[in-house]
Amino acid sequence: MSAYEAILLTIITASTPLLLAAIGELVVERSGVLNLGLEGMMVMGAVCGFAMAQVTGSPWLGVLMAMLAGIAMSMLFAFLTQTLVTNQVATGLSITLLGLGLSGLIGSGFVGMPGIKLEYISIPVLSDLPVVGKLVFGQDPLVYISILLVLGVSYMLKRTRMGLIIRAVGQNHDSAHALGYSVIKVRYACIAFGGMTSGLAGAYLSLVYTPQWIENMTAGRGWIALALVVFSTWLPGRLAAGAYLFGGVWILGLYAQGMGVGIPSQLLSSLPYLATILALIVISTNRRLSVINTPASLGQGFVPDR
Amino acid sequence: MQLILEKRAQASRLMHFASPVLAIGLTVILGGLIFAAMGQPPLKALYLYFIDPLTNLWSIEEVLVKAAPLVLIGVGLSVTFRANVWNIGAEGQLTAGALLGSIIPIFFASWQSPLALLVMLILGMIGGALLAAIPAFLKVRFGVNEILTSLMLVYIAHLLLDWLVRGPWKDPHGYNFPKSVSFEGWQLIPTFGDGRVHLGLVIALLIALLLYWVMTRTIKGFEVRVIGAAPRAGAFAGFSQSRMVWFCFLLSGGLAGLAGIIEVAGTIGQLQPNISPSYGFTAIIVAFLGRLNPIGVIFAGLLLAVSYIGGEGVQIELGVSDKTAQVFQGMLLFFILMCDTLIHYRLRLLKGNGGAQ
């Protein structure tokens, strides 16, 4: 494997957790809900996935558990913001704080244990192809799932009735309600989907990226995923491009550290965070681009009148 | 069966005060269940957690030491959240304040004057405000979401501190430990007697009282409340949303920075890679638990300070993870938001299919 192949491979592994978490949040935000609990759902996915894999010996059961953990956290969020109409920003924060604490508690017995890594899929013959072989046909299964999710969400939002309903609910919940759609049920479903993909993103960290449990191992990835959704202007294709760009920045920092360039490692480690701020500025200065797709009801609670 | 909300004609005064009490009660009950699930005696654990820290002088002192930064940051955030401005990067602003304030002990170590400490405190405030100015500027100028930028700056500020104490600001005689020089006596915040409680607590209480006065008795406080409750009405009244964003970020950032330098010059005595057990994030909970009211924040700050000490207590006595404190804090915020719904709504259980008329 050549050096550039290796770099591209690591970029994909660094990008996939961001992409997984962000694609779910994209659907959530399209339905008009802002869930700032990504970091908390992701870290719960990471620890529950890791623990389940340890206990059962099966990384796939770990992945399943991570999804369930993400959904469970997201349902707490949904109950508060949808049923009880609490402030979405504050509730999202509470989910993040709760997730970071709970994950530390659950994971305290698993610190330092050697992890179980999810097997790579290697399609015979095809993965031996020169140049593209490993890159396209030799990834771990979650990479393929993430790409399928992006394609699926893109198709669903643009071409299906379900996508139309989700967008209607996100654009104007009063009209959607008047048309007879159950705003709250649609939003519950979208929030659950977001929780599931965040859990998957967490599982990716603890079962593929660095197969072990480290406290706070999400390291702000949930927040970066949130920024990615803004950066993508709520379009799945752009979201994927953005995620790979960010993965690239992340890996650039790691490689530069490894090569011992004369730049402080802390500066290189801060690159993804700096890049996030920069990306947000770039997209926000382009008003037309950022406003046109912004779900109009984003972050507003909905109480049906009876 | 379906749970529905019914809007109250008027916000309930009773629930406004009962909600935090209810939230604390729910946290204690669920906390007991969690302890039981971990195989610990729940009542004993809860006693160790909430009551034991208040039974001896040493731990009461520790509670007060921890309450100071929580109240200081919490009052700033309470005003900010009241105006519907979301600064969630107080942890980073705390770090920035600690860094800028430490310039005096590190670069002007020989300047021995009572003024030195005062200048440090002012620099601390400026440091926090400077870091907070970044999300404020980006919000006002480009419309960038302030939640995400203020949070990203937390990571950046931590990395900057880490670099400085391992690199340029490392104590040359410190046996290569990642620490700055120890601050000298005149650069430290005076303590009460020989104890650990220092003047930082008094500063925090005074500022909380001052902000209470500002919020209830001045035009600025009125402006904050109007813009937070009804931005359009605020605009018609001639209040500028942009100016409010600047005001909130500079205020809460400055106070977080002040908490940072007070922590370094009062409790720790030097710079090190870890200067705060997430005070900046816990202060968010303090602000909400305190009803976004500076007086309420004082009590909430004390309670969350107890949760830190109690967390350490159960860790030592029962050997459970020190993460319990964080779990309790997270649950508390969760429950307080939940109970706050009851201020504006009544809960009603519909029998049968709620949708059918």
XYZ file of C-alpha atoms in Angstrom:
663
model
C 0.000 0.000 0.000
C 1.429 3.334 -1.003
C 1.679 6.271 1.375
C -1.062 8.230 -0.315
C -3.402 5.256 -0.155
C -2.722 4.964 3.554
C -3.455 8.647 4.061
C -6.712 8.462 2.117
C -7.746 5.409 4.131
C -7.149 7.164 7.436
C -9.001 10.234 6.185
C -12.018 8.060 5.525
C -11.842 6.506 8.988
C -11.511 9.940 10.602
C -14.427 11.313 8.594
C -16.902 8.476 9.045
C -17.908 9.202 12.671
C -18.500 12.849 11.759
C -20.544 11.826 8.733
C -22.634 9.298 10.670
C -23.529 11.728 13.448
C -24.134 14.611 11.052
C -26.410 12.782 8.616
C -28.816 11.941 11.438
C -28.751 15.486 12.770
C -29.429 16.746 9.250
C -32.725 14.854 9.209
C -33.537 16.056 12.732
C -32.922 19.675 11.764
C -34.864 19.291 8.524
C -37.849 18.387 10.697
C -37.343 21.645 12.590
C -35.609 20.375 15.718
C -32.178 21.411 16.953
C -30.620 18.620 19.006
C -27.419 19.829 20.648
C -27.091 16.514 22.475
C -25.040 14.900 19.699
C -21.873 14.730 21.773
C -23.746 13.037 24.633
C -25.549 10.506 22.434
C -22.315 9.743 20.607
C -20.268 9.148 23.736
C -23.032 6.925 25.153
C -22.972 4.959 21.906
C -19.212 4.605 22.220
C -19.266 3.271 25.767
C -22.339 1.033 25.441
C -21.067 -0.406 22.166
C -17.680 -1.107 23.685
C -19.155 -2.649 26.843
C -21.544 -4.890 24.902
C -18.743 -6.085 22.626
C -16.603 -6.872 25.681
C -19.332 -8.774 27.476
C -20.587 -10.789 24.520
C -17.421 -10.930 22.447
C -19.355 -9.778 19.414
C -18.591 -6.352 17.971
C -21.811 -6.494 15.946
C -23.895 -6.793 19.097
C -21.830 -3.839 20.289
C -22.901 -1.844 17.241
C -26.533 -2.760 17.899
C -26.229 -1.748 21.539
C -24.637 1.558 20.563
C -27.581 2.343 18.293
C -30.022 1.507 21.084
C -28.101 3.693 23.532
C -28.173 6.587 21.066
C -31.903 6.132 20.555
C -32.528 5.962 24.304
C -30.712 9.249 24.889
C -32.488 10.867 21.953
C -35.860 9.783 23.345
C -35.106 11.594 26.598
C -34.460 14.659 24.477
C -37.628 14.089 22.466
C -39.800 13.636 25.545
C -38.630 16.945 26.975
C -38.570 19.051 23.830
C -41.590 17.590 22.041
C -43.966 16.430 24.754
C -43.029 18.998 27.384
C -41.917 21.738 24.933
C -38.745 22.653 26.829
C -36.057 24.903 25.386
C -34.205 22.844 22.780
C -30.802 24.458 23.268
C -30.776 23.909 27.031
C -32.191 20.389 26.749
C -29.588 19.415 24.167
C -26.888 20.691 26.504
C -28.320 18.643 29.360
C -28.240 15.519 27.182
C -24.580 16.204 26.408
C -23.653 16.776 30.064
C -25.648 13.737 31.163
C -24.135 11.563 28.424
C -20.583 12.577 29.273
C -21.183 11.780 32.958
C -23.089 8.531 32.473
C -20.587 7.236 29.934
C -17.768 7.860 32.388
C -19.667 5.958 35.067
C -20.526 3.010 32.809
C -17.060 2.944 31.299
C -15.092 3.191 34.548
C -14.739 -0.613 34.617
C -13.606 -0.791 30.999
C -10.758 1.723 30.953
C -7.559 0.245 29.570
C -9.141 -2.992 28.312
C -7.999 -4.133 24.896
C -10.879 -3.622 22.490
C -12.509 -5.842 19.927
C -12.272 -4.454 16.445
C -15.010 -4.723 13.887
C -13.781 -6.927 11.013
C -12.933 -5.223 7.775
C -14.835 -6.316 4.757
C -12.513 -7.314 1.999
C -14.280 -8.131 -1.219
C -12.070 -10.770 -2.845
C -10.379 -9.941 -6.156
C -11.814 -6.419 -6.261
C -9.951 -5.319 -3.145
C -6.698 -6.439 -4.751
C -7.170 -4.007 -7.621
C -4.364 -1.471 -7.897
C -4.906 2.079 -6.621
C -8.638 1.935 -5.855
C -8.820 -1.641 -4.565
C -8.311 -1.071 -0.829
C -9.914 2.323 -0.937
C -13.218 1.334 -2.488
C -13.591 -2.345 -1.691
C -11.623 -2.900 1.502
C -13.239 -0.634 4.098
C -14.901 -1.535 7.340
C -18.659 -2.127 7.071
C -19.689 1.075 8.852
C -18.048 3.149 6.124
C -20.358 1.552 3.583
C -23.305 2.021 5.913
C -22.473 5.710 6.282
C -22.382 6.169 2.517
C -25.620 4.258 2.079
C -27.196 6.452 4.749
C -26.165 9.617 2.927
C -27.574 8.328 -0.369
C -30.713 7.074 1.340
C -31.363 10.317 3.212
C -30.725 12.352 0.087
C -33.215 10.268 -1.893
C -35.724 10.199 0.929
C -35.741 13.970 1.446
C -35.903 14.843 -2.226
C -37.972 12.121 -3.818
C -40.342 10.556 -1.337
C -43.586 11.485 0.360
C -41.951 10.927 3.716
C -39.238 13.448 2.853
C -41.842 15.965 1.800
C -43.695 15.580 5.101
C -40.482 15.961 7.109
C -39.577 19.111 5.218
C -43.091 20.510 5.592
C -42.977 19.943 9.333
C -39.597 21.678 9.473
C -40.589 24.607 7.301
C -43.881 25.489 8.922
C -45.220 23.299 11.667
C -48.528 25.125 11.899
C -49.355 24.500 8.236
C -48.215 20.896 8.477
C -50.447 20.449 11.503
C -53.370 22.061 9.689
C -52.859 19.642 6.806
C -53.326 16.819 9.263
C -49.775 15.650 9.808
C -48.781 14.826 13.347
C -45.905 17.252 13.817
C -44.822 15.750 17.103
C -44.829 12.149 15.876
C -42.796 13.049 12.787
C -40.304 14.872 14.978
C -40.089 11.993 17.453
C -39.231 9.663 14.568
C -36.592 12.002 13.167
C -35.020 12.496 16.602
C -34.860 8.710 17.053
C -33.125 8.388 13.694
C -30.636 11.040 14.762
C -30.007 9.173 18.015
C -29.402 5.959 16.121
C -26.795 7.424 13.779
C -25.098 9.238 16.671
C -24.888 5.929 18.492
C -23.396 4.391 15.362
C -20.855 7.198 15.224
C -19.909 6.431 18.805
C -19.589 2.736 18.031
C -17.307 3.644 15.154
C -14.973 5.407 17.572
C -14.787 2.646 20.172
C -14.967 -0.377 17.849
C -13.114 0.743 14.723
C -11.216 4.020 15.005
C -9.462 3.374 18.325
C -10.848 0.053 19.605
C -10.829 0.844 23.302
C -12.715 2.991 25.798
C -11.226 6.342 26.724
C -13.193 8.872 28.746
C -14.601 11.714 26.640
C -13.222 9.957 23.565
C -15.583 11.867 21.288
C -13.381 14.956 21.835
C -15.879 17.448 20.476
C -16.755 15.431 17.362
C -20.458 15.765 18.155
C -20.122 19.540 18.075
C -18.119 19.459 14.877
C -20.841 17.279 13.337
C -23.376 19.944 14.338
C -21.260 22.575 12.634
C -21.047 20.330 9.567
C -24.824 20.325 9.250
C -24.806 24.137 9.150
C -21.864 24.060 6.757
C -23.717 21.667 4.440
C -26.672 24.075 4.274
C -28.800 21.013 5.098
C -27.901 19.156 1.885
C -26.668 15.535 2.270
C -24.224 15.670 -0.650
C -22.503 18.744 0.668
C -22.533 17.185 4.116
C -20.505 14.213 2.886
C -18.020 16.490 1.121
C -17.692 18.568 4.278
C -17.188 15.513 6.476
C -14.334 14.217 4.312
C -12.787 17.683 4.244
C -12.855 17.779 8.038
C -11.506 14.268 8.314
C -8.686 15.460 6.082
C -7.910 18.381 8.389
C -7.939 16.035 11.395
C -5.515 13.620 9.733
C -3.313 16.426 8.440
C -2.734 17.445 12.046
C -1.944 13.872 13.130
C 0.458 13.273 10.254
C 2.266 16.542 10.807
C 2.687 15.588 14.472
C 4.005 12.172 13.501
C 6.538 13.666 11.122
C 7.752 15.971 13.883
C 7.327 19.271 12.098
C 8.523 22.158 14.210
C 4.971 23.223 15.064
C 3.651 22.640 18.599
C 1.450 19.549 18.676
C -1.237 21.529 20.485
C -1.557 23.881 17.529
C -1.967 20.935 15.186
C -4.532 19.366 17.528
C -6.540 22.569 17.469
C -6.772 22.535 13.662
C -10.190 20.796 13.471
C -11.689 23.310 15.910
C -10.179 26.280 14.081
C -11.334 24.826 10.777
C -14.858 24.493 12.176
C -14.996 28.173 13.103
C -13.571 29.122 9.713
C -16.082 26.931 7.883
C -18.959 28.485 9.813
C -17.754 31.976 8.915
C -17.393 31.084 5.240
C -20.873 29.632 5.020
C -22.509 32.370 7.081
C -21.074 35.184 4.965
C -22.878 33.664 2.003
C -26.349 34.624 3.179
C -28.167 33.347 0.122
C -26.669 29.892 0.475
C -27.248 29.576 4.184
C -30.736 31.023 4.359
C -32.329 29.269 1.425
C -32.355 25.793 2.984
C -32.593 26.691 6.654
C -35.684 24.968 8.049
C -37.892 27.886 9.038
C -39.178 26.291 12.254
C -35.712 25.228 13.417
C -35.492 25.163 17.190
C -39.057 26.265 17.874
C -41.318 24.194 20.067
C -44.753 23.201 18.851
C -47.885 22.937 20.964
C -50.934 21.820 18.975
C -54.037 23.780 19.858
C -57.040 21.668 20.576
C -53.907 7.419 27.139
C -52.030 10.469 26.081
C -50.164 13.165 27.941
C -51.061 16.649 26.783
C -50.155 20.179 27.835
C -52.686 22.787 28.693
C -51.486 26.369 28.712
C -52.002 28.178 31.989
C -53.688 31.568 31.762
C -50.814 32.971 33.794
C -47.345 31.681 34.577
C -47.472 29.941 37.925
C -45.590 31.816 40.653
C -45.662 28.720 42.823
C -44.086 26.453 40.211
C -41.432 29.069 39.527
C -40.011 28.338 42.966
C -41.251 24.785 43.419
C -39.711 23.546 40.164
C -36.071 23.549 41.352
C -37.094 21.848 44.592
C -38.990 19.219 42.632
C -35.998 18.753 40.325
C -33.642 18.280 43.259
C -36.064 15.748 44.750
C -36.229 13.761 41.518
C -32.436 13.852 41.200
C -32.042 12.504 44.729
C -34.543 9.692 44.099
C -33.044 8.638 40.777
C -29.569 9.070 42.237
C -30.468 6.663 45.044
C -31.711 4.161 42.472
C -28.454 4.479 40.520
C -26.433 3.879 43.691
C -28.595 0.842 44.439
C -28.063 -0.443 40.902
C -24.318 -0.162 41.461
C -24.701 -2.336 44.557
C -24.193 0.493 47.049
C -26.418 1.189 50.057
C -28.498 4.041 48.618
C -29.333 5.917 51.805
C -25.783 5.859 53.062
C -24.498 6.978 49.664
C -26.993 9.833 49.486
C -26.075 10.889 53.012
C -22.395 10.899 52.102
C -23.189 12.804 48.954
C -25.467 15.592 50.125
C -25.253 15.844 53.930
C -21.789 14.722 54.934
C -20.000 17.598 53.121
C -21.839 20.011 55.421
C -20.965 18.273 58.689
C -17.371 19.310 59.195
C -15.450 22.533 58.868
C -12.919 21.207 56.396
C -15.457 20.176 53.785
C -17.647 23.243 54.335
C -14.567 25.266 53.457
C -14.048 23.192 50.333
C -17.685 23.717 49.335
C -17.259 27.481 49.661
C -14.023 27.388 47.657
C -15.806 25.581 44.827
C -18.911 27.757 45.049
C -16.960 30.945 44.285
C -16.189 30.252 40.605
C -19.569 28.592 40.054
C -21.465 31.646 41.338
C -19.213 34.067 39.476
C -19.655 32.317 36.122
C -23.273 31.401 36.854
C -24.449 34.987 37.385
C -22.894 36.076 34.094
C -24.583 33.210 32.273
C -27.904 33.858 34.006
C -28.053 37.344 32.475
C -26.886 35.996 29.122
C -29.425 33.179 28.928
C -32.132 35.562 30.097
C -31.449 37.637 26.962
C -31.649 34.465 24.860
C -27.960 34.692 24.003
C -26.146 31.367 24.210
C -22.614 31.579 25.480
C -21.675 28.014 26.318
C -17.914 28.564 26.124
C -17.452 29.892 29.656
C -14.972 27.089 30.322
C -12.711 28.499 27.598
C -13.158 32.065 28.812
C -12.177 30.919 32.298
C -8.976 29.489 30.830
C -8.268 32.665 28.867
C -8.708 34.785 31.981
C -6.345 32.572 33.950
C -3.747 32.865 31.183
C -3.838 36.631 30.742
C -3.904 37.247 34.490
C -0.880 35.011 34.979
C 1.244 37.329 32.855
C 2.073 39.341 35.993
C 3.528 36.456 38.080
C 5.302 34.955 35.082
C 6.800 38.018 33.385
C 6.786 40.649 36.129
C 7.604 38.370 39.048
C 9.646 41.001 40.861
C 6.940 43.698 40.824
C 6.079 43.539 44.502
C 3.086 45.707 45.146
C -0.454 45.327 46.417
C -1.452 46.637 42.991
C -0.072 43.487 41.345
C -3.014 41.365 42.448
C -5.505 44.002 41.353
C -3.904 44.196 37.906
C -3.996 40.394 37.686
C -7.733 40.353 38.404
C -8.396 43.056 35.819
C -6.262 41.239 33.241
C -8.202 38.068 34.017
C -11.458 39.811 33.237
C -10.025 41.246 30.031
C -8.744 37.832 28.982
C -12.136 36.196 29.372
C -13.884 39.083 27.659
C -11.423 38.983 24.750
C -12.081 35.321 24.073
C -15.830 35.897 24.402
C -15.555 38.790 21.956
C -14.782 36.348 19.150
C -18.176 34.569 19.074
C -19.897 37.918 19.740
C -18.160 39.554 16.784
C -18.828 36.592 14.485
C -22.475 36.507 15.544
C -23.065 40.215 15.042
C -20.971 40.654 11.907
C -21.608 37.410 9.996
C -24.528 35.785 11.796
C -22.411 32.786 12.804
C -24.070 30.533 15.402
C -22.577 31.598 18.738
C -23.168 28.239 20.419
C -20.796 26.390 18.124
C -18.067 29.052 17.981
C -17.991 29.646 21.732
C -17.754 25.892 22.290
C -14.980 25.349 19.735
C -12.960 28.045 21.536
C -13.072 25.946 24.726
C -10.968 23.268 23.057
C -8.636 25.861 21.559
C -8.138 27.659 24.897
C -7.375 24.345 26.652
C -4.777 23.462 24.033
C -3.223 26.927 24.341
C -2.928 26.518 28.125
C -1.482 23.050 27.647
C 1.131 24.338 25.226
C 2.121 27.274 27.440
C 2.621 25.270 30.639
C 4.549 22.547 28.836
C 6.524 24.993 26.737
C 7.302 28.688 27.060
C 5.696 29.259 30.471
C 7.071 26.151 32.169
C 8.866 26.801 35.455
C 12.589 26.471 34.592
C 13.273 25.145 38.089
C 10.218 22.900 38.186
C 11.916 19.542 37.497
C 10.259 19.496 34.073
C 6.728 19.261 35.503
C 4.133 20.956 33.289
C 3.606 23.865 35.661
C 4.327 27.575 35.721
C 6.294 29.227 38.511
C 4.466 29.253 41.849
C 2.847 32.616 42.498
C 4.401 34.716 45.275
C 2.533 35.738 48.398
C 1.517 39.190 47.134
C 0.191 37.656 43.903
C -2.138 35.329 45.802
C -5.677 36.152 46.849
C -5.802 36.552 50.644
C -7.547 33.788 52.567
C -9.668 34.026 55.684
C -7.450 32.997 58.582
C -5.428 29.904 57.837
C -8.229 28.228 55.919
C -8.710 27.670 52.226
C -11.604 30.058 51.697
C -10.328 33.207 50.001
C -11.614 36.614 49.063
C -12.845 35.224 45.734
C -16.044 34.129 47.472
C -16.723 37.679 48.660
C -16.075 39.042 45.166
C -18.499 36.481 43.714
C -21.239 37.367 46.213
C -20.801 41.111 45.685
C -20.995 40.751 41.920
C -24.106 38.582 42.234
C -25.783 41.259 44.350
C -24.690 43.967 41.927
C -26.119 42.080 38.971
C -29.347 41.476 40.872
C -29.618 45.231 41.273
C -28.821 45.788 37.585
C -31.411 43.257 36.477
C -34.233 44.500 38.683
C -33.602 48.233 39.026
C -31.954 49.517 35.850
C -32.908 50.103 32.214
C -30.190 47.661 31.144
C -31.830 44.888 33.156
C -35.190 45.738 31.640
C -33.621 45.650 28.175
C -32.177 42.193 28.859
C -35.546 40.876 29.965
C -37.490 42.412 27.097
C -35.104 41.217 24.392
C -35.097 37.746 25.906
C -38.855 37.450 26.247
C -39.964 39.287 23.111
C -37.237 40.239 20.634
C -39.654 42.029 18.304
C -41.062 44.145 21.086
C -37.476 44.913 22.082
C -36.680 46.054 18.549
C -39.704 48.383 18.522
C -38.587 49.806 21.833
C -35.289 50.683 20.156
C -33.186 48.029 21.905
C -30.462 46.704 19.652
C -30.116 42.931 19.432
C -26.477 43.276 18.321
C -25.554 45.476 21.247
C -27.203 42.935 23.536
C -25.080 40.104 22.102
C -21.952 42.160 22.741
C -23.072 43.100 26.251
C -23.869 39.513 27.214
C -20.695 37.989 25.852
C -18.408 40.646 27.337
C -20.153 40.401 30.701
C -20.275 36.617 30.973
C -16.830 36.224 29.378
C -15.313 38.805 31.709
C -16.803 37.128 34.779
C -15.659 33.684 33.609
C -12.178 35.129 33.076
C -12.275 36.637 36.562
C -13.259 33.223 37.940
C -10.295 31.750 36.071
C -7.681 34.086 37.528
C -9.276 33.806 40.983
C -9.042 30.024 40.740
C -5.383 30.181 39.711
C -4.314 32.923 42.128
C -6.541 31.766 44.973
C -7.010 28.029 44.998
C -4.164 26.571 42.909
C -1.342 29.100 43.159
C 0.172 28.433 39.730
C -0.785 27.503 36.176
C -1.085 23.812 35.337
C -2.719 21.845 32.488
C -5.942 21.348 34.480
C -7.223 24.406 36.266
C -10.954 23.719 36.357
C -13.150 20.661 36.908
C -15.526 21.905 34.203
C -16.729 24.898 36.226
C -17.661 26.631 32.979
C -20.090 23.885 31.999
C -21.431 23.228 35.489
C -22.192 26.955 35.742
C -24.756 26.462 32.968
C -26.645 24.175 35.353
C -26.130 26.695 38.163
C -27.718 29.435 36.043
C -30.811 27.365 35.230
C -31.211 25.949 38.729
C -30.951 29.522 40.054
C -33.929 30.547 37.879
C -31.645 32.797 35.782
C -31.776 35.117 38.775
C -28.501 36.295 40.376
C -29.733 35.663 43.928
C -30.963 32.204 42.969
C -27.589 31.543 41.397
C -25.878 31.989 44.776
C -27.907 29.131 46.272
C -27.589 26.994 43.153
C -23.823 27.550 43.142
C -23.599 26.319 46.730
C -25.668 23.225 45.925
C -23.546 22.278 42.918
C -20.401 22.890 44.936
C -21.768 20.332 47.426
C -22.234 17.918 44.524
C -18.514 18.154 43.686
C -17.426 17.520 47.282
C -20.086 14.823 47.755
C -18.868 13.111 44.588
C -15.355 13.019 46.017
C -16.776 11.764 49.314
C -18.583 8.751 47.859
C -15.531 7.989 45.746
C -13.324 7.817 48.843
C -15.818 6.109 51.174
C -17.536 3.704 48.790
C -15.031 3.434 45.971
C -17.492 4.368 43.214
C -16.351 6.309 40.173
C -15.817 10.047 40.569
C -18.107 10.431 37.559
C -21.161 10.238 39.820
C -20.873 14.004 40.375
C -21.171 14.658 36.647
C -24.138 12.284 36.368
C -25.936 14.023 39.236
C -25.271 17.414 37.676
C -26.546 16.266 34.288
C -29.691 14.760 35.836
C -30.325 17.956 37.760
C -30.330 20.104 34.616
C -32.506 17.552 32.864
C -35.090 17.516 35.641
C -35.088 21.269 36.109
C -35.926 21.792 32.439
C -38.610 19.145 32.730
C -40.210 20.690 35.809
C -40.038 24.201 34.344
C -42.689 23.154 31.847
C -45.125 23.201 34.760
C -44.617 26.945 35.147
C -46.427 27.631 31.891
C -48.446 24.482 31.354
C -50.685 22.079 33.197
C -50.239 18.418 32.466
C -53.334 16.459 31.640
C -53.779 12.796 30.904
C -56.281 12.130 28.132
C -58.104 8.828 28.300
C -58.499 6.827 25.117
C -57.349 8.103 21.758
C -56.274 11.659 22.349
C -56.401 12.602 18.689
C -60.090 11.772 18.139
C -62.437 14.657 18.837
